[in-house]
Coordinates of C-alpha atoms in Angstrom, one line a residue:
M1 CA -22.9 -46.9 67.2
V2 CA -25.3 -44.0 67.5
E3 CA -23.8 -41.0 69.3
R4 CA -25.8 -39.8 72.3
K5 CA -26.6 -36.1 72.0
L6 CA -25.2 -34.0 74.8
D7 CA -27.3 -31.6 76.8
P8 CA -26.6 -28.0 75.7
E9 CA -25.1 -27.1 79.1
V10 CA -22.8 -30.2 78.9
A11 CA -21.7 -29.3 75.4
R12 CA -20.8 -25.8 76.6
V13 CA -18.8 -27.3 79.5
I14 CA -16.9 -29.6 77.2
S15 CA -16.1 -26.7 74.9
L16 CA -14.5 -25.0 77.9
V17 CA -12.6 -28.1 78.9
D18 CA -11.2 -28.3 75.4
Q19 CA -9.9 -24.8 75.9
C20 CA -8.4 -25.7 79.3
K21 CA -10.7 -23.2 81.0
N22 CA -12.0 -23.6 84.5
F23 CA -15.8 -23.8 84.7
L24 CA -18.8 -23.8 87.0
L25 CA -22.0 -25.7 86.1
S26 CA -24.6 -24.1 88.3
G27 CA -28.1 -25.4 88.5
G28 CA -31.1 -25.1 90.9
A29 CA -32.8 -27.9 92.8
G30 CA -33.9 -30.8 90.6
S31 CA -32.0 -29.6 87.6
G32 CA -30.1 -32.9 87.1
K33 CA -26.6 -31.7 88.1
T34 CA -25.4 -35.2 88.9
Y35 CA -26.7 -36.4 85.5
S36 CA -24.7 -33.6 83.9
L37 CA -21.7 -34.4 85.9
V38 CA -21.8 -38.0 84.7
Q39 CA -22.2 -36.8 81.1
V40 CA -19.2 -34.5 81.5
I41 CA -17.1 -37.3 82.9
K42 CA -18.1 -39.7 80.1
E43 CA -17.3 -37.2 77.4
I44 CA -13.9 -36.3 78.9
I45 CA -13.1 -40.0 79.0
N46 CA -14.3 -40.4 75.5
K47 CA -12.0 -37.6 74.3
N48 CA -9.1 -38.3 76.6
P49 CA -9.1 -42.1 77.3
N50 CA -5.6 -42.1 78.7
K51 CA -5.9 -39.2 81.1
K52 CA -7.0 -39.4 84.7
I53 CA -10.0 -37.6 86.1
A54 CA -10.4 -36.8 89.8
C55 CA -14.0 -36.3 90.9
M56 CA -14.7 -35.1 94.4
T57 CA -18.0 -34.8 96.2
Y58 CA -19.3 -34.1 99.7
T59 CA -20.6 -37.5 100.9
N60 CA -19.8 -41.2 100.5
A61 CA -23.4 -41.7 99.2
A62 CA -22.6 -39.3 96.3
V63 CA -19.3 -41.1 95.7
K64 CA -21.1 -44.4 95.4
E65 CA -23.7 -43.0 93.1
I66 CA -21.1 -41.6 90.6
Q67 CA -19.1 -44.8 90.8
E68 CA -22.1 -46.8 89.9
R69 CA -22.9 -44.6 86.9
V70 CA -19.4 -44.4 85.5
N71 CA -17.0 -47.3 85.7
H72 CA -13.5 -46.5 84.3
D73 CA -10.0 -47.2 85.4
N74 CA -8.9 -43.6 84.9
L75 CA -11.7 -42.2 87.0
Y76 CA -10.9 -41.6 90.7
V77 CA -14.0 -40.7 92.7
S78 CA -13.8 -39.8 96.4
T79 CA -14.8 -37.4 99.1
I80 CA -12.7 -34.2 99.2
H81 CA -11.1 -35.3 102.5
E82 CA -10.0 -38.7 101.0
F83 CA -8.6 -37.0 97.9
L84 CA -6.5 -34.5 99.8
W85 CA -5.3 -37.2 102.2
G86 CA -4.5 -39.5 99.3
N87 CA -2.2 -36.8 97.8
I88 CA -0.3 -35.8 100.9
K89 CA 0.0 -39.0 102.9
S90 CA 3.2 -40.2 101.1
F91 CA 5.0 -37.0 102.1
Q92 CA 5.5 -38.0 105.8
K93 CA 8.5 -35.8 106.4
N94 CA 6.9 -32.7 105.0
M95 CA 3.6 -33.5 106.8
K96 CA 5.3 -33.8 110.2
T97 CA 7.1 -30.5 109.7
S98 CA 3.8 -28.9 108.6
I99 CA 1.8 -30.2 111.6
V100 CA 4.5 -28.7 113.9
D101 CA 4.3 -25.4 112.1
L102 CA 0.5 -25.4 112.4
L103 CA 0.7 -26.3 116.1
L104 CA 2.9 -23.4 116.8
D105 CA 0.7 -21.0 114.7
E106 CA -1.7 -19.1 117.0
N107 CA -4.1 -18.6 114.0
S108 CA -4.3 -22.3 113.3
N109 CA -7.1 -24.6 114.4
F110 CA -4.6 -27.3 115.3
V111 CA -4.7 -28.1 119.0
D112 CA -1.3 -28.0 120.7
P113 CA -0.7 -31.4 122.3
E114 CA 0.4 -31.5 125.9
G115 CA 4.1 -31.0 126.3
V116 CA 6.8 -29.0 124.4
I117 CA 6.7 -29.1 120.6
N118 CA 9.8 -28.9 118.5
K119 CA 10.6 -29.7 114.9
D120 CA 11.7 -33.3 115.7
Y121 CA 8.6 -34.1 117.8
F122 CA 7.1 -36.8 115.6
N123 CA 10.5 -38.1 114.4
S124 CA 11.6 -38.7 118.0
L125 CA 8.5 -40.8 118.5
G126 CA 9.2 -42.9 115.4
I127 CA 5.6 -42.8 114.2
S128 CA 3.9 -42.0 110.9
I129 CA 1.0 -39.6 110.5
Q130 CA -2.3 -41.4 110.1
Y131 CA -5.8 -40.2 109.1
G132 CA -8.8 -41.7 110.9
E133 CA -11.9 -41.1 112.9
I134 CA -10.3 -39.5 115.9
S135 CA -7.7 -36.9 116.4
R136 CA -4.8 -37.8 118.7
I137 CA -2.1 -35.5 117.4
R138 CA 0.5 -36.6 120.1
Q139 CA 0.1 -40.1 118.6
G140 CA 0.3 -38.8 115.0
K141 CA -3.4 -39.3 114.4
I142 CA -5.3 -36.6 112.6
S143 CA -9.0 -36.6 111.7
H144 CA -11.5 -35.0 109.4
D145 CA -11.1 -31.6 111.0
E146 CA -7.3 -31.3 110.4
V147 CA -6.9 -32.8 106.9
I148 CA -8.2 -29.8 105.0
E149 CA -6.1 -27.2 107.0
L150 CA -3.0 -29.4 106.7
S151 CA -3.5 -30.0 103.0
A152 CA -4.0 -26.3 102.4
Y153 CA -0.8 -25.5 104.2
M154 CA 1.2 -28.1 102.3
F155 CA -0.2 -27.2 98.9
E156 CA 0.6 -23.5 99.6
K157 CA 4.1 -24.3 100.7
H158 CA 5.2 -27.0 98.3
T159 CA 4.9 -26.3 94.5
L160 CA 6.1 -29.8 93.8
L161 CA 3.0 -31.2 95.4
C162 CA 0.9 -29.0 93.1
D163 CA 3.0 -30.3 90.1
I164 CA 2.4 -33.9 91.1
V165 CA -1.4 -33.5 91.5
K166 CA -1.9 -31.6 88.2
D167 CA 0.4 -34.0 86.4
K168 CA -1.6 -37.0 87.8
F169 CA -5.0 -35.5 87.3
P170 CA -5.3 -33.1 84.2
F171 CA -9.1 -32.9 85.0
I172 CA -10.3 -32.2 88.5
L173 CA -14.1 -32.0 89.1
I174 CA -15.7 -30.9 92.4
D175 CA -19.3 -31.6 93.0
E176 CA -21.4 -29.6 95.5
Y177 CA -18.8 -26.9 95.5
Q178 CA -20.9 -24.7 97.8
D179 CA -20.5 -27.2 100.6
T180 CA -16.7 -27.2 100.4
H181 CA -14.4 -25.4 102.9
P182 CA -13.0 -22.1 101.6
L183 CA -9.6 -23.6 102.0
V184 CA -10.5 -26.2 99.4
I185 CA -11.4 -23.6 96.9
N186 CA -8.1 -21.9 97.7
I187 CA -6.1 -25.1 97.1
F188 CA -7.5 -25.6 93.6
L189 CA -7.8 -22.0 92.4
E190 CA -4.8 -20.4 94.1
S191 CA -2.2 -22.9 95.2
L192 CA -2.4 -25.0 92.0
K193 CA -1.7 -21.9 89.9
K194 CA 1.9 -21.9 91.1
S195 CA 2.4 -25.0 89.0
N196 CA 3.0 -24.6 85.3
K197 CA 1.4 -27.9 84.5
R198 CA -1.9 -27.8 82.6
S199 CA -5.2 -28.8 84.2
T200 CA -8.9 -27.9 84.2
I201 CA -10.8 -27.4 87.4
G202 CA -14.6 -27.9 87.1
F203 CA -17.2 -27.1 89.8
F204 CA -20.8 -28.3 90.0
G205 CA -23.4 -27.0 92.4
D206 CA -25.9 -24.4 93.5
S207 CA -25.0 -21.4 95.7
M208 CA -28.6 -21.5 97.2
Q209 CA -28.0 -25.0 98.6
S210 CA -24.9 -24.2 100.8
I211 CA -26.5 -25.0 104.2
Y212 CA -23.6 -26.5 106.1
D213 CA -21.9 -24.1 108.4
A214 CA -18.4 -25.5 107.6
G215 CA -18.9 -25.2 103.9
I216 CA -19.1 -21.8 102.3
G217 CA -17.5 -22.3 99.0
D218 CA -17.7 -19.0 97.1
L219 CA -16.6 -18.6 93.5
N220 CA -17.8 -15.0 93.0
K221 CA -14.3 -13.5 92.8
Y222 CA -13.2 -16.0 90.2
L223 CA -16.4 -15.7 88.2
E224 CA -16.0 -11.9 88.1
N225 CA -12.4 -12.0 86.7
Q226 CA -13.3 -14.9 84.4
E227 CA -10.9 -17.4 86.0
V228 CA -14.0 -19.6 86.2
I229 CA -16.7 -19.5 83.5
E230 CA -20.2 -20.1 84.6
V231 CA -22.6 -22.3 82.6
K232 CA -26.2 -22.2 84.0
K233 CA -28.6 -25.1 83.9
E234 CA -32.1 -23.7 84.2
Q235 CA -34.3 -26.7 83.8
N236 CA -36.1 -28.4 86.7
R237 CA -36.9 -32.1 86.3
R238 CA -38.1 -32.7 89.9
N239 CA -40.6 -30.2 91.1
P240 CA -44.2 -29.5 90.0
E241 CA -45.1 -26.1 88.5
L242 CA -46.2 -24.4 91.8
V243 CA -43.1 -25.5 93.6
I244 CA -40.9 -24.2 90.8
E245 CA -42.7 -20.8 90.9
L246 CA -42.2 -20.7 94.7
A247 CA -38.6 -21.6 94.4
N248 CA -37.9 -18.9 91.9
K249 CA -39.3 -16.4 94.4
L250 CA -37.1 -17.7 97.1
R251 CA -33.8 -17.6 95.2
T252 CA -31.5 -14.6 96.0
D253 CA -29.5 -14.8 92.7
D254 CA -30.4 -14.4 89.1
L255 CA -31.0 -18.1 88.3
I256 CA -34.6 -18.6 87.2
Q257 CA -35.7 -22.2 86.7
K258 CA -38.2 -23.4 84.1
P259 CA -39.8 -26.8 83.7
S260 CA -37.9 -29.5 81.8
E261 CA -38.3 -29.8 78.1
D262 CA -37.9 -33.5 78.4
D263 CA -41.3 -35.2 78.3
K264 CA -39.9 -38.2 80.2
A265 CA -38.8 -36.0 83.2
P266 CA -40.3 -37.0 86.5
N267 CA -42.3 -33.8 86.8
M268 CA -43.9 -34.1 83.4
Q269 CA -47.2 -35.9 82.8
N270 CA -48.8 -36.4 79.3
G271 CA -46.4 -33.8 77.9
E272 CA -47.2 -31.1 80.4
I273 CA -45.6 -30.0 83.7
K274 CA -47.5 -31.3 86.8
K275 CA -49.3 -28.6 88.7
G276 CA -48.6 -29.8 92.2
K277 CA -49.9 -28.4 95.5
I278 CA -48.4 -25.9 97.9
T279 CA -50.0 -24.9 101.2
F280 CA -49.0 -22.5 104.0
L281 CA -50.7 -23.4 107.3
Y282 CA -50.5 -21.2 110.4
S283 CA -52.1 -20.9 113.8
L284 CA -52.4 -17.9 116.1
T285 CA -53.1 -19.7 119.4
E286 CA -51.3 -18.2 122.4
S287 CA -49.9 -21.5 123.6
D288 CA -46.2 -22.0 122.7
S289 CA -47.0 -25.7 122.0
Y290 CA -48.9 -27.1 119.1
D291 CA -50.3 -30.5 118.3
L292 CA -48.7 -31.7 115.0
K293 CA -50.7 -34.9 115.2
Q294 CA -54.0 -32.9 115.1
I295 CA -52.6 -30.7 112.2
K296 CA -51.7 -33.8 110.2
N297 CA -55.2 -35.1 110.5
T298 CA -56.6 -32.1 108.5
E299 CA -57.7 -32.2 104.9
Y300 CA -54.4 -30.7 103.7
F301 CA -52.7 -34.1 104.3
S302 CA -55.3 -36.3 102.7
G303 CA -53.7 -39.3 101.1
W304 CA -50.3 -38.8 102.9
N305 CA -48.7 -41.9 104.4
F306 CA -46.4 -40.6 107.2
N307 CA -45.3 -44.2 107.9
N308 CA -43.6 -44.4 104.4
S309 CA -40.3 -42.5 104.9
M310 CA -39.5 -42.9 101.2
Q311 CA -42.6 -41.0 100.1
T312 CA -43.3 -38.6 102.9
K313 CA -41.0 -36.5 105.1
E314 CA -41.5 -34.2 108.0
L315 CA -38.6 -31.7 108.1
Y316 CA -37.4 -29.9 111.3
L317 CA -34.5 -27.6 111.9
T318 CA -32.6 -29.6 114.5
H319 CA -32.1 -33.1 115.8
N320 CA -33.4 -31.8 119.2
L321 CA -36.9 -31.2 117.8
I322 CA -36.9 -34.6 116.1
A323 CA -35.6 -36.3 119.3
Y324 CA -38.8 -35.5 121.0
K325 CA -40.9 -36.7 118.1
A326 CA -38.9 -39.9 117.4
G327 CA -38.4 -40.8 121.1
F328 CA -34.7 -40.4 122.1
T329 CA -34.9 -37.2 124.1
T330 CA -32.9 -38.5 127.1
L331 CA -29.9 -39.5 125.0
M332 CA -30.1 -36.2 123.1
D333 CA -30.1 -34.3 126.4
I334 CA -27.0 -36.2 127.6
Y335 CA -25.0 -35.4 124.5
G336 CA -26.3 -31.9 123.9
K337 CA -27.6 -30.3 127.1
D338 CA -25.5 -31.4 130.1
P339 CA -25.5 -28.3 132.4
I340 CA -22.4 -29.3 134.4
I341 CA -20.3 -30.0 131.2
N342 CA -21.5 -26.7 129.7
F343 CA -20.4 -25.0 132.9
K344 CA -17.1 -26.8 132.7
N345 CA -16.6 -25.5 129.2
E346 CA -17.4 -21.9 130.4
L347 CA -14.9 -22.3 133.2
N348 CA -12.3 -23.6 130.8
N349 CA -12.8 -20.5 128.6
K350 CA -12.5 -18.2 131.5
I351 CA -9.2 -19.8 132.5
K352 CA -7.9 -19.4 129.0
K353 CA -8.9 -15.7 128.8
E354 CA -7.2 -14.9 132.1
E355 CA -4.0 -16.6 130.9
N356 CA -3.0 -17.7 134.4
P357 CA -1.5 -21.2 134.4
I358 CA -3.1 -23.5 136.9
N359 CA -2.2 -26.8 138.4
E360 CA -4.5 -29.2 136.6
N361 CA -4.0 -31.8 139.3
L362 CA -6.3 -29.7 141.5
T363 CA -9.8 -31.1 141.7
F364 CA -12.7 -29.7 139.7
E365 CA -14.1 -28.2 142.8
E366 CA -10.8 -26.5 143.7
V367 CA -10.5 -24.9 140.3
I368 CA -14.1 -23.7 140.4
S369 CA -13.2 -21.9 143.7
L370 CA -10.1 -20.3 142.1
F371 CA -12.1 -19.0 139.1
P372 CA -15.6 -18.2 140.4
I373 CA -18.3 -17.6 137.9
K374 CA -21.2 -15.4 139.0
L375 CA -24.6 -14.9 137.4
K376 CA -25.2 -11.4 136.0
S377 CA -29.0 -11.3 135.8
K378 CA -32.0 -11.6 138.1
P379 CA -33.3 -13.5 140.0
N380 CA -29.9 -15.0 140.9
K381 CA -27.7 -12.0 140.2
D382 CA -24.2 -12.2 141.9
K383 CA -24.8 -15.8 143.0
L384 CA -22.2 -18.4 142.1
K385 CA -23.4 -20.2 139.0
I386 CA -22.4 -23.6 140.3
D387 CA -24.5 -23.1 143.4
V388 CA -27.6 -22.3 141.4
L389 CA -27.0 -25.2 139.0
I390 CA -26.8 -27.8 141.8
E391 CA -30.1 -26.7 143.3
D392 CA -31.4 -29.2 140.7
Y393 CA -30.9 -32.7 142.1
K394 CA -29.8 -34.2 138.8
N395 CA -27.2 -31.5 138.3
K396 CA -26.1 -32.1 141.9
E397 CA -25.6 -35.8 141.2
S398 CA -23.5 -35.0 138.1
Y399 CA -21.4 -32.5 140.1
E400 CA -20.9 -34.9 143.0
E401 CA -19.4 -37.4 140.5
L402 CA -16.9 -34.9 139.1
K403 CA -16.0 -32.5 141.9
N404 CA -13.2 -34.5 143.4
Q405 CA -11.7 -35.6 140.1
P406 CA -8.6 -33.9 138.8
F407 CA -9.4 -31.0 136.6
S408 CA -7.0 -32.4 134.0
K409 CA -9.5 -35.3 133.6
V410 CA -12.7 -33.3 133.8
K411 CA -11.6 -30.8 131.2
K412 CA -11.3 -33.6 128.6
I413 CA -14.9 -34.7 128.9
Y414 CA -16.4 -34.0 125.5
L415 CA -20.1 -34.1 124.8
D416 CA -21.5 -33.2 121.4
P417 CA -24.7 -34.3 119.6
A418 CA -22.5 -35.4 116.7
C419 CA -21.1 -38.2 119.0
L420 CA -24.6 -39.5 119.1
I421 CA -26.3 -38.8 115.8
D422 CA -23.5 -38.3 113.2
D423 CA -23.7 -40.2 109.9
K424 CA -27.4 -40.1 109.5
K425 CA -28.8 -42.2 106.7
Q426 CA -31.8 -41.0 104.7
D427 CA -32.9 -44.5 103.9
K428 CA -32.0 -48.0 104.9
D429 CA -30.0 -48.7 101.7
D430 CA -27.6 -45.9 102.3
T431 CA -24.1 -46.9 103.4
S432 CA -22.4 -45.5 106.4
K433 CA -19.8 -42.7 106.0
G434 CA -16.3 -43.7 106.9
S435 CA -15.6 -40.7 109.1
S436 CA -18.5 -40.9 111.5
K437 CA -18.1 -38.9 114.7
R438 CA -20.2 -41.4 116.8
D439 CA -18.3 -42.3 119.9
N440 CA -17.3 -45.9 120.6
L441 CA -20.2 -46.5 123.1
I442 CA -22.8 -45.5 120.5
K443 CA -20.9 -47.5 117.8
H444 CA -21.0 -50.6 120.1
L445 CA -24.8 -50.2 120.5
F446 CA -25.2 -49.9 116.8
K447 CA -23.3 -53.1 116.2
I448 CA -25.6 -54.9 118.5
Q449 CA -28.8 -53.5 116.9
N450 CA -27.3 -54.1 113.4
L451 CA -26.9 -57.8 114.3
I452 CA -30.6 -57.9 115.2
Q453 CA -31.5 -56.3 111.9
L454 CA -29.2 -58.7 109.9
Y455 CA -30.8 -61.7 111.6
N456 CA -34.3 -60.5 111.0
N457 CA -33.5 -59.7 107.3
N458 CA -32.1 -63.2 106.9
S459 CA -28.7 -61.8 106.0
L460 CA -27.1 -64.8 107.8
N461 CA -23.7 -64.8 106.1
E462 CA -23.0 -61.2 107.1
F463 CA -24.5 -61.9 110.5
I464 CA -22.1 -64.8 111.1
R465 CA -19.1 -62.6 110.1
K466 CA -20.0 -60.0 112.6
T467 CA -21.1 -61.9 115.6
Q468 CA -19.1 -63.9 118.1
F469 CA -21.9 -66.5 118.5
S470 CA -21.0 -69.9 117.1
I471 CA -23.7 -72.0 115.3
R472 CA -22.8 -75.6 115.3
N473 CA -26.1 -77.4 115.5
V474 CA -29.9 -77.0 115.6
S475 CA -29.8 -76.4 119.3
D476 CA -27.5 -73.4 118.7
K477 CA -29.9 -72.0 116.1
K478 CA -32.8 -72.2 118.6
R479 CA -30.7 -70.6 121.3
L480 CA -29.7 -67.8 118.9
K481 CA -33.4 -67.2 118.0
D482 CA -34.2 -66.9 121.7
I483 CA -31.3 -64.4 122.3
I484 CA -32.5 -62.2 119.4
S485 CA -36.1 -62.3 120.7
K486 CA -34.9 -61.5 124.2
I487 CA -33.0 -58.4 123.2
E488 CA -35.9 -57.2 121.1
S489 CA -38.1 -57.5 124.1
M490 CA -35.7 -55.6 126.4
S491 CA -37.0 -52.1 125.5
E492 CA -37.8 -51.2 129.1
C493 CA -34.4 -52.5 130.3
T494 CA -31.4 -50.2 130.6
I495 CA -28.8 -49.9 127.9
E496 CA -26.2 -51.4 130.3
E497 CA -28.4 -54.5 130.7
V498 CA -28.6 -55.0 127.0
I499 CA -24.9 -54.6 126.5
N500 CA -24.2 -57.1 129.2
Y501 CA -26.7 -59.6 127.9
A502 CA -25.2 -59.4 124.4
D503 CA -21.7 -59.9 125.8
E504 CA -22.6 -62.8 128.1
N505 CA -24.4 -64.6 125.3
N506 CA -21.6 -64.0 122.8
L507 CA -23.9 -62.1 120.4
Y508 CA -21.5 -59.2 120.5
K509 CA -18.6 -59.0 123.0
K510 CA -17.3 -55.9 124.7
D511 CA -14.3 -55.1 122.5
D512 CA -11.2 -53.1 123.2
A513 CA -12.7 -49.9 121.8
F514 CA -15.7 -50.3 124.1
Q515 CA -13.6 -51.0 127.2
Y516 CA -11.3 -48.1 126.4
F517 CA -14.3 -45.8 126.1
V518 CA -15.8 -46.9 129.5
N519 CA -12.4 -46.5 131.2
D520 CA -11.7 -43.1 129.7
N521 CA -15.3 -41.7 129.7
S522 CA -16.9 -43.0 132.8
Y523 CA -19.0 -39.9 133.3
I524 CA -20.6 -40.3 129.9
F525 CA -21.0 -44.1 130.2
N526 CA -22.7 -43.8 133.7
K527 CA -25.3 -41.5 132.2
V528 CA -26.0 -43.5 129.0
K529 CA -26.0 -46.9 130.6
A530 CA -29.0 -45.9 132.8
V531 CA -31.2 -44.9 129.8
K532 CA -33.9 -47.3 128.7
F533 CA -32.9 -49.3 125.6
K534 CA -36.1 -48.3 123.8
E535 CA -34.5 -44.8 123.4
F536 CA -31.6 -46.3 121.5
Q537 CA -34.0 -48.5 119.4
N538 CA -35.8 -45.2 118.4
L539 CA -32.5 -43.5 117.7
F540 CA -31.4 -46.5 115.5
S541 CA -34.7 -46.3 113.5
Y542 CA -34.2 -42.6 113.0
L543 CA -30.5 -42.8 112.0
E544 CA -31.1 -45.7 109.7
G545 CA -33.9 -43.9 107.8
Y546 CA -36.8 -45.9 109.1
T547 CA -38.8 -42.9 110.3
P548 CA -40.6 -40.1 108.4
F549 CA -38.5 -37.5 110.3
S550 CA -35.5 -35.7 109.0
T551 CA -33.6 -32.6 110.0
Q552 CA -33.7 -30.0 107.3
H553 CA -29.9 -30.3 106.9
K554 CA -30.0 -33.9 106.0
I555 CA -32.3 -34.0 102.9
K556 CA -30.2 -31.9 100.4
G557 CA -30.3 -33.9 97.2
A558 CA -33.2 -36.1 98.3
E559 CA -36.8 -35.9 97.0
F560 CA -40.1 -37.1 98.3
D561 CA -43.7 -37.0 97.0
N562 CA -44.9 -35.2 100.1
V563 CA -43.0 -32.8 102.2
F564 CA -44.2 -31.2 105.5
V565 CA -41.9 -28.4 106.8
V566 CA -42.3 -27.2 110.4
L567 CA -40.9 -23.7 110.8
D568 CA -39.7 -23.7 114.3
N569 CA -36.5 -21.8 115.2
G570 CA -35.7 -24.4 117.9
K571 CA -33.9 -21.8 120.0
W572 CA -31.1 -21.9 117.5
N573 CA -29.6 -18.4 116.8
N574 CA -28.3 -19.5 113.4
F575 CA -31.7 -19.3 111.8
N576 CA -34.7 -16.9 112.0
F577 CA -37.8 -17.8 110.1
E578 CA -39.6 -14.6 110.9
S579 CA -36.8 -12.7 109.2
L580 CA -37.2 -15.0 106.2
F581 CA -40.6 -13.6 105.5
T582 CA -40.1 -10.0 106.7
N583 CA -36.6 -9.6 105.4
E584 CA -35.7 -7.8 108.6
C585 CA -32.7 -9.2 110.4
R586 CA -29.9 -7.7 112.3
T587 CA -27.5 -10.4 111.1
P588 CA -27.3 -10.8 107.3
S589 CA -25.6 -14.2 107.6
V590 CA -28.5 -15.5 109.6
L591 CA -31.0 -14.3 107.0
L592 CA -29.1 -15.8 104.1
R593 CA -28.6 -19.1 105.9
T594 CA -32.4 -19.2 106.7
Q595 CA -33.3 -18.4 103.1
K596 CA -31.1 -21.2 101.8
I597 CA -32.4 -23.9 104.2
F598 CA -36.0 -23.0 103.4
Y599 CA -35.3 -23.2 99.7
V600 CA -33.7 -26.6 100.1
C601 CA -36.7 -27.8 102.1
C602 CA -39.3 -26.6 99.7
T603 CA -37.6 -28.0 96.6
R604 CA -37.6 -31.6 98.0
A605 CA -41.3 -31.9 97.0
K606 CA -42.3 -33.8 93.9
E607 CA -46.1 -33.5 94.4
N608 CA -47.2 -31.8 97.6
L609 CA -45.6 -29.2 99.9
V610 CA -47.1 -28.0 103.2
I611 CA -45.5 -25.4 105.5
Y612 CA -46.7 -24.9 109.1
Y613 CA -45.8 -21.7 111.0
H614 CA -46.9 -21.2 114.6
K615 CA -47.9 -17.7 115.7
P616 CA -46.7 -15.6 112.7
N617 CA -47.0 -11.9 112.7
V618 CA -49.0 -9.9 110.1
K619 CA -46.0 -9.3 107.9
V620 CA -45.2 -13.0 107.8
V621 CA -48.7 -13.9 106.7
E622 CA -48.7 -11.2 104.0
K623 CA -45.4 -12.4 102.6
A624 CA -46.7 -16.0 102.7
K625 CA -49.7 -14.9 100.6
A626 CA -47.4 -13.3 98.1
W627 CA -45.3 -16.4 97.8
F628 CA -47.9 -19.2 98.1
G629 CA -50.9 -17.4 96.7
E630 CA -53.7 -16.1 99.0
E631 CA -55.9 -19.1 98.3
N632 CA -53.1 -21.4 99.6
V633 CA -52.6 -19.7 102.9
K634 CA -54.8 -21.1 105.6
L635 CA -55.5 -20.3 109.3
I636 CA -56.2 -23.7 111.0
D637 CA -57.1 -22.6 114.5
D638 CA -60.8 -23.4 113.9
L639 CA -60.3 -26.7 112.2

């Protein structure tokens, strides 16, 4: 059998593995890091066929990709959360004690359940600790948010746990290290050191692509003291020449990419690197609004098909901006901009700061009167904030619904955009993540719409498994077709009407999870049920990858022929695109975060990249000319 030649970077990594040295394979966008990861795994298996390898990555989609490329009994591929849970779940006694310790620790992010906590709390309930989608610590249920902190605590405290993991997995590989929680880095490079067992820890990733707030994996300290040896992968197999040159200008480290030497690489054509196109468009009109439809009709988008989400992507900073474009603004406002719930959160924070215990059986209105919040700026200075809020009739309706309810119930109302839009797919073939934060109302709606999709795709076996509708004869088939057609035509009906229709016709019944949500979250349900169903249909299309829209956070690792990036701060303080170009920012972390997300956006393009900036100042335009080339910077006001 002919031996396959290893890439130079992979050969260097394998040499470090042979010496039992920890390593970092770093590579810029489009460098083929996943391909190298797979090569490393295969070579480790080839040299150590009887030893187990643990490979962790950030998403379930990445897990699936690696599993499809390497199929071996000794390879365990999972998300980081699944790996950590898999290694601590058997130690129930230690876990219960650790959770109590964390609940009693003021510096912990664990939330203290109602009631007195003692060491025997969980044992007295006779329950085991479980990991799932929701956190109900009083019931022994922890979620995504708690697993990492709990694991870090247990690995730090129990050397035996470190021994077991290193003994079981002599090779531990972590993909997309830059998106991992700092506690994860601490587990593998600090806690595991307490064990005398031998193991090699390998990291793969790119520091310029850490754009998730919760993940700031940093290996600098370990690189400096040589506890981790860096191997750089400088080739770029994805981007055309002009995008590579731009990307090198955007990087804030010393990694400089160069075109692939492989003639078969996607960015090569007839033995040469593709040139590609990069364009920076801007307008100086005074209006705060801009017509993207008109902009997309200009010559700079000639040949682009915005209806093909696999070839062309429009990238925005937040879901809020996309919600308007994709048509689910009302739903987004409910989950992200409810003024009364935001006020409730502010009130709750004030109560906590004053550290005065209150009777939570008091009504929401009574608690508001005990802890008045006044406005501090004109034109409503010194007025009660609640009085100003309810001048708006919609806010008044919301307040009237809540004011006489016990504060203990109102304080638990939780609204977050993640409950609506978590687990976004980039394309229709992607599989859902197991730890979605969608609430049970949105999940119920997804199940209804998914049945419509399965029926229309002729996936009848899966459809039958998931529906409660019985097909016994030809008449039933005709009736089912009518039911599907009816729901598809109910765009102007309310969400409640569609849920009821699906239930009454046995397409999808109201299950326990749905009923529990309605009973426990009437405030949220009352708002969502009145929204037109077409908004959910639009949301479904967006989340399932059927639209050309994406938030800039959700395309890391993806690639498209054509990429259109709209630089709009979206009233989000975490990013500042003006500072990106001027390098002037009061908050260094905001500048760095913005640099990284812009780098990720630009490096998605395989052929054409267009940036649009509304009302830039002179410094921004000058920097754009330096980055993009003066001939590629265009004022479009007169077009």
